[in-house]
Amino acid sequence: MRTENAGLSRGLSARHIRFIALGSAIGTGLFYGSSESIRAGGPAVLLAYLIGGAAVFLVLRSLGEMAVASPCAGSFGEYANRHLGPLAGFVTGWTYAFEMVIVAVADVTAIGVYMGFWFPGVPRWIWVLAAVLIVGALNLVSVKVFGELEFWLSLVKIVAIVAMIVVGIVVIAFGLGGGHAHIGLSNLWSNGGFFAGGVDGFVVSFAIVMFAFGGTEIIGVTAGEAQSPEKTIPGAVNSIPLRIILFYVLTLAVIMSITPWQQISDSGSPFVQIFAGVGLKSAAAVLNVVVLTAALSAINSDIFAAGRTMYGLAERGHGPSVMRRTTRNGVPWVTTLVMIGALLLAVLANALIPGRIFLIISSIATFATVFVWVMILLTQLKARRSMSAEEAASLRFPAPFWPYGQIVTLLFMAAVMVLLGLHESTRVALVVGVVWLALLTAVHHLAVRRRPHRPEAAAAPADAPAATAPTAERPAGISV
């Protein structure tokens, strides 16, 4: 281990970066959490995913506008620091790291559920512990190995989703399978109607729907150091609508057409349940391998994103300097161990409350995710308002519908926050979130604000692109 900071290894190619973003965005929220949203909202959850996806698209376009205009590795944490102040940057950065920790806890929890498909009698926490140790060890290897592993794991997910949609359409068209449930598109409106869960169920489903989209903002963390951000970032951001329609809406429409929504349980992945339910046991077993792979991929990306975010915070003087230490291969081993330690708490939680842990964790992750998105929107609004008319006109990737689209999206995000507090099952998320933000504010006031500026943290990497707008404090952020 290195005793001093020498920077992270630049071992990730553009191919790796794209699939890391994809791996974080397509994971447990789709493969397992979708069962919770379906049970709450019924077929109307398809509309919830479209609405939530539109809001997330505007968030990412707002982030993309800032990233193309002034690319930096610190991404939205640095933008908040620059336009809203040091406290906003500190809170945004650490809440994003917190989000990745909580999402990873949800991902390892799902692994325990998936393994129950083959070993129903084995306690869930055993599989959770095994997953934490394996993925944690992989993240201590060189970043190039990590990136290559993530590329193939994410590729498996994409191929599996497309194959599942194709097979599902064939099952629906020809009525294949030996199950007793009716198969057909009419399942989307014949079992209590499209809004079978009522308005209340439709609204509650947004807590899980927004959790599913958590991680898409990792585009800003990885693409911030791209050599051609004016090409890389727009391409990544503009692909989000297609991903939403293909990976979420179309996939869940196929699932609920094969198996009536009320028969989908939280005992496993709905992807596996539909094929097991129609008698295609071998397909169900293969899909269970796929969803396991997806969960491992998501944990892989979560540990990467949280570790690099904490490293970047330490570079700016917003975190303990020990978090800047790396291995000989340029891996931030301290932050990786912090993530492994946090995930070990998931082992304890799965041992104590296995039945409720996923809903609790996903609700907390939703709070952290939505808060980060709100800060991105507020930062972009402040940044755009501070521009002259000429500067705004020269933006190479302007966010659409400004400012009304951003204001409407902010109101929508505020409604999601209120939703978390209205329902008893998700209220703990709001309590934990408020306590977390209060704690961060206190830490910043008592410790960080009084810390002297780190001159070495102000220098950007030699090969990083220059910002188009000057700033009094330009941190190095992270190198990947």
Coordinates of C-alpha atoms in Angstrom, one line a residue:
M1 CA 0.0 0.0 0.0
R2 CA 1.2 3.5 -0.7
T3 CA 1.5 5.7 2.4
E4 CA 1.1 8.9 0.4
N5 CA -1.2 10.0 -2.4
A6 CA 0.1 9.6 -5.9
G7 CA -3.2 9.7 -7.8
L8 CA -5.5 7.1 -9.2
S9 CA -4.6 5.0 -12.2
R10 CA -6.0 6.0 -15.6
G11 CA -6.9 2.5 -16.6
L12 CA -10.4 3.0 -18.0
S13 CA -11.2 3.4 -21.6
A14 CA -14.3 5.0 -23.1
R15 CA -15.8 1.6 -23.6
H16 CA -15.3 0.9 -19.8
I17 CA -16.8 4.2 -18.8
R18 CA -20.0 3.7 -20.9
F19 CA -20.6 0.3 -19.4
I20 CA -19.9 1.4 -15.8
A21 CA -22.6 4.0 -16.2
L22 CA -24.9 1.4 -17.7
G23 CA -24.1 -1.1 -14.9
S24 CA -25.0 1.3 -12.2
A25 CA -28.3 2.4 -13.8
I26 CA -29.6 -1.1 -14.7
G27 CA -29.5 -3.3 -11.7
T28 CA -31.6 -4.3 -8.7
G29 CA -34.1 -1.5 -9.2
L30 CA -35.2 -3.2 -12.4
F31 CA -34.5 -6.9 -11.8
Y32 CA -35.9 -7.0 -8.3
G33 CA -37.3 -3.7 -7.1
S34 CA -39.8 -3.7 -10.0
S35 CA -41.8 -6.4 -8.2
E36 CA -42.4 -3.9 -5.4
S37 CA -43.5 -1.1 -7.8
I38 CA -45.8 -3.5 -9.7
R39 CA -47.4 -4.7 -6.4
A40 CA -48.1 -1.1 -5.4
G41 CA -49.3 0.5 -8.7
G42 CA -50.3 -2.4 -10.8
P43 CA -50.0 -2.0 -14.6
A44 CA -50.0 1.8 -14.1
V45 CA -46.4 1.5 -13.0
L46 CA -45.6 1.7 -16.7
L47 CA -46.8 5.3 -16.7
A48 CA -44.9 5.9 -13.5
Y49 CA -41.7 4.8 -15.2
L50 CA -42.3 7.0 -18.2
I51 CA -43.0 10.1 -16.0
G52 CA -40.0 9.3 -13.7
G53 CA -37.8 8.7 -16.7
A54 CA -38.8 12.1 -18.3
A55 CA -37.9 13.8 -15.0
V56 CA -34.5 12.0 -14.9
F57 CA -33.8 12.9 -18.5
L58 CA -34.2 16.6 -17.7
V59 CA -31.9 16.2 -14.7
L60 CA -29.2 14.5 -16.9
R61 CA -29.6 17.1 -19.6
S62 CA -29.0 19.8 -16.9
L63 CA -25.9 18.0 -15.7
G64 CA -24.8 17.5 -19.3
E65 CA -25.1 21.2 -20.0
M66 CA -22.7 22.0 -17.2
A67 CA -20.3 19.1 -18.0
V68 CA -19.9 20.1 -21.6
A69 CA -19.5 23.8 -20.8
S70 CA -17.0 23.2 -18.0
P71 CA -15.8 19.6 -17.8
C72 CA -14.2 18.5 -14.5
A73 CA -13.8 15.3 -12.7
G74 CA -15.6 16.5 -9.6
S75 CA -18.8 16.7 -11.6
F76 CA -22.0 17.8 -9.9
G77 CA -20.3 18.1 -6.5
E78 CA -17.8 20.6 -7.9
Y79 CA -20.5 22.4 -9.8
A80 CA -22.5 22.8 -6.6
N81 CA -19.4 24.0 -4.8
R82 CA -18.7 26.5 -7.5
H83 CA -22.2 28.0 -8.0
L84 CA -24.1 27.3 -4.7
G85 CA -21.2 27.5 -2.3
P86 CA -18.8 25.1 -0.3
L87 CA -21.6 23.8 1.9
A88 CA -23.7 22.8 -1.1
G89 CA -20.7 21.1 -2.7
F90 CA -19.8 19.3 0.5
V91 CA -23.4 18.0 1.2
T92 CA -23.9 17.0 -2.5
G93 CA -20.7 15.1 -2.7
W94 CA -21.2 13.2 0.5
T95 CA -24.9 12.5 -0.1
Y96 CA -23.9 11.0 -3.5
A97 CA -21.4 8.7 -1.8
F98 CA -24.1 7.9 0.8
E99 CA -26.5 7.1 -2.1
M100 CA -24.0 4.6 -3.6
V101 CA -23.5 2.9 -0.2
I102 CA -27.2 2.5 0.3
V103 CA -27.8 1.3 -3.3
A104 CA -25.0 -1.2 -2.9
V105 CA -26.7 -2.5 0.3
A106 CA -29.9 -3.0 -1.7
D107 CA -28.0 -4.8 -4.4
V108 CA -26.3 -7.3 -2.0
T109 CA -29.7 -7.8 -0.3
A110 CA -31.2 -8.8 -3.7
I111 CA -28.4 -11.4 -4.1
G112 CA -29.6 -13.2 -1.0
V113 CA -33.1 -13.2 -2.4
Y114 CA -32.0 -14.6 -5.8
M115 CA -30.0 -17.4 -4.2
G116 CA -33.2 -18.5 -2.5
F117 CA -34.3 -19.7 -5.9
W118 CA -31.9 -22.6 -5.7
F119 CA -31.3 -22.8 -1.9
P120 CA -34.5 -21.7 -0.1
G121 CA -33.4 -23.2 3.2
V122 CA -30.1 -21.3 3.5
P123 CA -30.2 -18.0 5.5
R124 CA -30.0 -15.0 3.2
W125 CA -27.2 -13.3 5.1
I126 CA -24.7 -16.0 4.1
W127 CA -25.0 -15.2 0.4
V128 CA -24.9 -11.5 1.2
L129 CA -21.6 -12.0 3.1
A130 CA -20.1 -14.0 0.3
A131 CA -21.0 -11.3 -2.3
V132 CA -19.5 -8.5 -0.2
L133 CA -16.2 -10.4 0.2
I134 CA -15.9 -11.4 -3.5
V135 CA -16.8 -8.0 -5.0
G136 CA -14.8 -6.2 -2.4
A137 CA -11.7 -8.2 -3.2
L138 CA -12.2 -7.6 -7.0
N139 CA -12.3 -3.8 -6.4
L140 CA -8.9 -3.9 -4.7
V141 CA -7.3 -5.2 -7.9
S142 CA -6.2 -2.7 -10.6
V143 CA -8.8 -0.4 -12.0
K144 CA -8.3 -1.9 -15.5
V145 CA -9.3 -5.3 -14.3
F146 CA -12.3 -3.8 -12.7
G147 CA -13.3 -2.0 -15.9
E148 CA -12.9 -5.0 -18.0
L149 CA -15.0 -7.1 -15.6
E150 CA -17.7 -4.5 -15.5
F151 CA -17.8 -4.3 -19.3
W152 CA -18.6 -8.0 -19.6
L153 CA -21.0 -8.1 -16.6
S154 CA -23.0 -5.2 -18.1
L155 CA -23.0 -6.8 -21.5
V156 CA -24.6 -9.9 -20.1
K157 CA -27.3 -7.8 -18.6
I158 CA -28.1 -6.0 -21.9
V159 CA -28.1 -9.2 -23.9
A160 CA -30.3 -10.9 -21.3
I161 CA -32.9 -8.1 -21.2
V162 CA -33.2 -8.0 -25.0
A163 CA -33.4 -11.8 -25.2
M164 CA -36.0 -11.8 -22.4
I165 CA -38.2 -9.2 -24.3
V166 CA -37.9 -11.3 -27.5
V167 CA -38.8 -14.6 -25.8
G168 CA -41.6 -12.9 -23.8
I169 CA -43.1 -11.5 -27.0
V170 CA -43.0 -15.1 -28.5
V171 CA -44.7 -16.5 -25.3
I172 CA -47.4 -13.8 -25.5
A173 CA -48.0 -14.2 -29.3
F174 CA -48.2 -18.1 -29.2
G175 CA -49.5 -18.6 -25.7
L176 CA -46.6 -20.9 -24.8
G177 CA -46.0 -22.4 -21.4
G178 CA -47.9 -24.7 -19.1
G179 CA -49.0 -22.3 -16.4
H180 CA -52.6 -21.7 -15.4
A181 CA -52.5 -17.9 -15.6
H182 CA -53.9 -16.1 -18.6
I183 CA -51.3 -14.8 -21.0
G184 CA -51.9 -11.8 -23.2
L185 CA -51.7 -8.0 -23.4
S186 CA -55.2 -7.8 -21.9
N187 CA -53.5 -8.6 -18.5
L188 CA -52.5 -4.9 -18.5
W189 CA -56.2 -3.7 -18.1
S190 CA -58.4 -6.7 -17.3
N191 CA -57.3 -7.4 -13.7
G192 CA -58.8 -4.5 -11.9
G193 CA -58.0 -2.0 -14.7
F194 CA -54.9 -0.2 -15.7
F195 CA -54.9 1.7 -12.4
A196 CA -55.6 -1.5 -10.4
G197 CA -53.7 -0.2 -7.4
G198 CA -55.7 3.0 -7.3
V199 CA -54.3 6.5 -7.3
D200 CA -52.7 5.9 -3.9
G201 CA -50.9 2.8 -5.2
F202 CA -49.8 4.6 -8.3
V203 CA -48.3 7.4 -6.3
V204 CA -46.6 5.1 -3.8
S205 CA -44.9 3.2 -6.7
F206 CA -42.8 6.3 -7.4
A207 CA -40.7 5.6 -4.3
I208 CA -39.4 2.5 -6.0
V209 CA -39.5 3.8 -9.6
M210 CA -37.2 6.7 -8.7
F211 CA -34.9 4.3 -6.8
A212 CA -34.6 2.2 -10.1
F213 CA -33.2 5.3 -11.9
G214 CA -30.7 6.0 -9.2
G215 CA -27.1 5.7 -10.6
T216 CA -27.8 7.3 -14.0
E217 CA -25.9 10.4 -12.7
I218 CA -22.7 8.4 -12.6
I219 CA -22.3 9.6 -16.2
G220 CA -21.1 12.9 -14.7
V221 CA -18.6 11.1 -12.5
T222 CA -17.0 9.0 -15.3
A223 CA -17.4 11.2 -18.4
G224 CA -16.2 14.3 -16.7
E225 CA -12.6 13.5 -17.8
A226 CA -13.4 12.5 -21.4
Q227 CA -11.1 13.9 -24.0
S228 CA -14.1 14.9 -26.1
P229 CA -16.8 15.8 -23.6
E230 CA -18.8 17.6 -26.3
K231 CA -19.3 14.2 -28.0
T232 CA -19.2 11.7 -25.1
I233 CA -21.6 13.4 -22.7
P234 CA -24.4 14.3 -25.2
G235 CA -24.3 10.7 -26.6
A236 CA -24.6 9.2 -23.1
V237 CA -27.3 11.5 -21.9
N238 CA -29.5 11.3 -25.0
S239 CA -29.5 7.5 -24.9
I240 CA -31.4 7.6 -21.6
P241 CA -34.9 7.8 -23.1
L242 CA -34.3 4.7 -25.3
R243 CA -33.0 2.8 -22.2
I244 CA -36.0 3.8 -20.2
I245 CA -38.4 2.6 -22.9
L246 CA -36.5 -0.6 -23.7
F247 CA -35.2 -1.7 -20.3
Y248 CA -38.0 -0.6 -18.0
V249 CA -41.3 0.1 -19.8
L250 CA -41.2 -2.6 -22.5
T251 CA -39.7 -5.2 -20.1
L252 CA -42.3 -4.7 -17.4
A253 CA -45.1 -4.7 -20.0
V254 CA -43.9 -8.1 -21.2
I255 CA -43.7 -9.4 -17.6
M256 CA -47.2 -8.3 -16.7
S257 CA -48.6 -9.6 -19.9
I258 CA -47.3 -13.1 -19.2
T259 CA -48.1 -13.1 -15.5
P260 CA -51.0 -11.0 -14.1
W261 CA -49.6 -8.2 -11.9
Q262 CA -51.2 -9.4 -8.6
Q263 CA -49.4 -12.8 -8.9
I264 CA -46.0 -11.2 -8.9
S265 CA -44.4 -11.5 -5.5
D266 CA -41.3 -10.2 -3.8
S267 CA -39.9 -13.7 -3.2
G268 CA -37.6 -13.3 -6.1
S269 CA -37.0 -11.5 -9.4
P270 CA -40.1 -11.0 -11.5
F271 CA -37.9 -11.9 -14.5
V272 CA -37.4 -15.4 -13.1
Q273 CA -41.0 -15.7 -11.8
I274 CA -42.7 -15.2 -15.2
F275 CA -40.8 -18.1 -16.9
A276 CA -41.1 -20.4 -13.8
G277 CA -44.8 -19.6 -13.8
V278 CA -45.4 -20.6 -17.4
G279 CA -43.4 -23.8 -16.9
L280 CA -40.1 -22.8 -18.6
K281 CA -37.9 -23.9 -15.7
S282 CA -34.7 -23.9 -17.6
A283 CA -35.3 -20.4 -18.8
A284 CA -36.0 -19.3 -15.3
A285 CA -32.8 -20.9 -14.0
V286 CA -30.8 -19.1 -16.7
L287 CA -32.4 -15.8 -15.9
N288 CA -31.6 -16.2 -12.2
V289 CA -28.0 -16.5 -13.2
V290 CA -28.4 -13.3 -15.2
V291 CA -30.0 -11.3 -12.4
L292 CA -27.3 -12.5 -10.1
T293 CA -24.8 -11.2 -12.6
A294 CA -26.7 -7.9 -12.8
A295 CA -26.6 -7.5 -9.0
L296 CA -22.8 -8.2 -8.9
S297 CA -22.3 -5.7 -11.7
A298 CA -24.3 -3.0 -9.9
I299 CA -22.4 -3.6 -6.7
N300 CA -19.2 -3.3 -8.7
S301 CA -20.2 0.1 -10.1
D302 CA -21.5 1.3 -6.7
I303 CA -18.2 0.6 -5.0
F304 CA -16.3 2.3 -7.8
A305 CA -18.5 5.4 -7.8
A306 CA -18.6 5.8 -4.0
G307 CA -14.9 5.2 -3.6
R308 CA -13.9 7.6 -6.3
T309 CA -16.4 10.2 -5.0
M310 CA -14.9 10.0 -1.5
Y311 CA -11.4 10.2 -3.0
G312 CA -12.4 13.3 -4.8
L313 CA -13.9 14.8 -1.7
A314 CA -10.6 14.2 0.2
E315 CA -8.8 15.9 -2.7
R316 CA -10.9 19.0 -2.2
G317 CA -10.3 18.9 1.6
H318 CA -13.9 17.8 2.1
G319 CA -12.9 14.4 3.6
P320 CA -10.2 12.8 5.7
S321 CA -6.8 12.9 3.9
V322 CA -6.4 9.1 4.6
M323 CA -9.0 8.5 1.9
R324 CA -6.4 9.7 -0.7
R325 CA -4.2 6.7 -0.2
T326 CA -3.9 4.2 -3.1
T327 CA -2.4 0.8 -3.8
R328 CA 0.6 0.3 -6.1
N329 CA -2.0 -0.2 -8.9
G330 CA -3.6 3.2 -8.2
V331 CA -6.7 1.8 -6.4
P332 CA -8.0 4.0 -3.5
W333 CA -7.9 1.1 -1.0
V334 CA -9.1 3.1 2.0
T335 CA -12.3 4.2 0.4
T336 CA -12.8 0.6 -1.0
L337 CA -12.4 -0.8 2.6
V338 CA -14.9 1.9 3.8
M339 CA -17.4 0.6 1.3
I340 CA -16.8 -3.0 2.3
G341 CA -17.3 -2.2 5.9
A342 CA -20.6 -0.4 5.1
L343 CA -21.8 -3.4 3.1
L344 CA -21.1 -5.7 6.1
L345 CA -23.9 -3.8 7.8
A346 CA -26.1 -5.3 5.1
V347 CA -25.2 -8.7 6.3
L348 CA -26.4 -7.8 9.8
A349 CA -29.6 -6.2 8.5
N350 CA -30.4 -9.3 6.4
A351 CA -29.9 -11.5 9.5
L352 CA -32.2 -9.4 11.7
I353 CA -35.0 -8.1 9.4
P354 CA -34.8 -10.1 6.1
G355 CA -38.4 -9.4 5.2
R356 CA -38.4 -5.6 5.4
I357 CA -34.9 -4.7 4.6
F358 CA -35.2 -4.1 0.8
L359 CA -38.1 -1.6 1.1
I360 CA -36.4 0.3 3.9
I361 CA -33.1 0.5 2.1
S362 CA -34.6 1.4 -1.3
S363 CA -36.6 4.2 0.3
I364 CA -33.5 5.7 1.9
A365 CA -31.7 5.4 -1.4
T366 CA -34.6 7.2 -3.1
F367 CA -34.2 10.1 -0.7
A368 CA -30.4 10.4 -1.3
T369 CA -30.9 10.0 -5.1
V370 CA -33.6 12.6 -5.4
F371 CA -31.7 15.0 -3.2
V372 CA -28.6 14.8 -5.5
W373 CA -30.9 15.4 -8.5
V374 CA -32.4 18.4 -6.8
M375 CA -29.0 19.8 -6.2
I376 CA -28.0 19.2 -9.9
L377 CA -31.1 21.1 -11.0
L378 CA -30.6 24.0 -8.6
T379 CA -26.9 24.3 -9.6
Q380 CA -27.8 24.4 -13.3
L381 CA -30.5 27.1 -12.7
K382 CA -28.0 29.2 -10.8
A383 CA -25.3 28.7 -13.4
R384 CA -27.5 29.6 -16.3
R385 CA -28.9 32.7 -14.5
S386 CA -25.4 34.0 -13.9
M387 CA -24.6 33.8 -17.7
S388 CA -24.9 36.7 -20.1
A389 CA -27.2 36.3 -23.1
E390 CA -24.2 35.7 -25.3
E391 CA -22.8 33.0 -23.0
A392 CA -26.2 31.2 -22.8
A393 CA -26.5 31.3 -26.6
S394 CA -23.0 29.8 -27.0
L395 CA -23.8 26.7 -24.9
R396 CA -23.0 23.6 -26.9
F397 CA -25.4 21.2 -25.1
P398 CA -28.1 23.4 -23.6
A399 CA -30.8 21.8 -21.4
P400 CA -34.2 21.8 -23.1
F401 CA -37.3 23.6 -21.8
W402 CA -35.3 26.0 -19.7
P403 CA -36.2 27.2 -17.1
Y404 CA -39.8 25.8 -17.0
G405 CA -38.8 22.2 -17.5
Q406 CA -36.3 22.4 -14.6
I407 CA -38.8 24.1 -12.3
V408 CA -41.5 21.5 -13.0
T409 CA -38.9 18.7 -12.4
L410 CA -38.0 20.3 -9.1
L411 CA -41.6 20.4 -8.1
F412 CA -41.9 16.7 -9.1
M413 CA -38.8 15.8 -7.0
A414 CA -40.3 17.7 -4.0
A415 CA -43.5 15.7 -4.4
V416 CA -41.5 12.5 -4.2
M417 CA -39.8 13.7 -1.0
V418 CA -43.2 14.4 0.5
L419 CA -44.5 11.0 -0.6
L420 CA -41.7 9.3 1.4
G421 CA -43.0 11.0 4.5
L422 CA -46.7 10.3 4.0
H423 CA -46.5 6.5 4.0
E424 CA -45.5 4.6 7.0
S425 CA -43.5 2.0 5.0
T426 CA -41.2 4.7 3.6
R427 CA -41.2 7.4 6.3
V428 CA -38.0 6.1 7.8
A429 CA -36.2 7.3 4.7
L430 CA -37.3 10.9 5.3
V431 CA -36.2 10.7 8.9
V432 CA -32.8 9.2 8.0
G433 CA -32.4 11.7 5.2
V434 CA -33.1 14.8 7.4
V435 CA -30.7 13.5 10.1
W436 CA -28.0 12.8 7.5
L437 CA -28.2 16.3 6.1
A438 CA -28.2 17.9 9.5
L439 CA -25.1 15.8 10.4
L440 CA -23.3 16.9 7.2
T441 CA -24.1 20.5 7.9
A442 CA -22.8 20.3 11.4
V443 CA -19.6 18.6 10.3
H444 CA -19.0 21.2 7.6
H445 CA -19.5 24.0 10.1
L446 CA -17.4 22.6 12.8
A447 CA -14.5 21.0 10.9
V448 CA -14.4 21.5 7.1
R449 CA -15.1 25.2 6.9
R450 CA -12.1 25.9 9.2
R451 CA -9.7 23.7 7.4
P452 CA -7.1 25.6 5.3
H453 CA -7.3 25.4 1.6
R454 CA -5.2 22.6 0.0
P455 CA -3.1 24.1 -2.8
E456 CA -2.3 20.7 -4.3
A457 CA -6.0 20.0 -4.6
A458 CA -6.5 23.0 -6.8
A459 CA -4.6 21.7 -9.8
A460 CA -6.4 19.8 -12.4
P461 CA -4.8 16.7 -14.0
A462 CA -2.4 17.5 -16.7
D463 CA -4.5 15.9 -19.4
A464 CA -7.9 17.0 -18.2
P465 CA -9.8 19.4 -20.4
A466 CA -9.8 23.0 -19.4
A467 CA -12.9 24.6 -18.1
T468 CA -14.6 27.3 -20.1
A469 CA -15.4 29.4 -17.0
P470 CA -12.8 30.4 -14.4
T471 CA -13.2 29.5 -10.8
A472 CA -11.4 30.5 -7.6
E473 CA -11.0 27.0 -6.4
R474 CA -10.5 24.3 -9.0
P475 CA -10.0 20.8 -7.4
A476 CA -8.3 17.9 -9.0
G477 CA -11.3 15.7 -8.4
I478 CA -10.6 12.1 -9.4
S479 CA -8.7 10.3 -12.1
V480 CA -9.9 7.1 -13.6

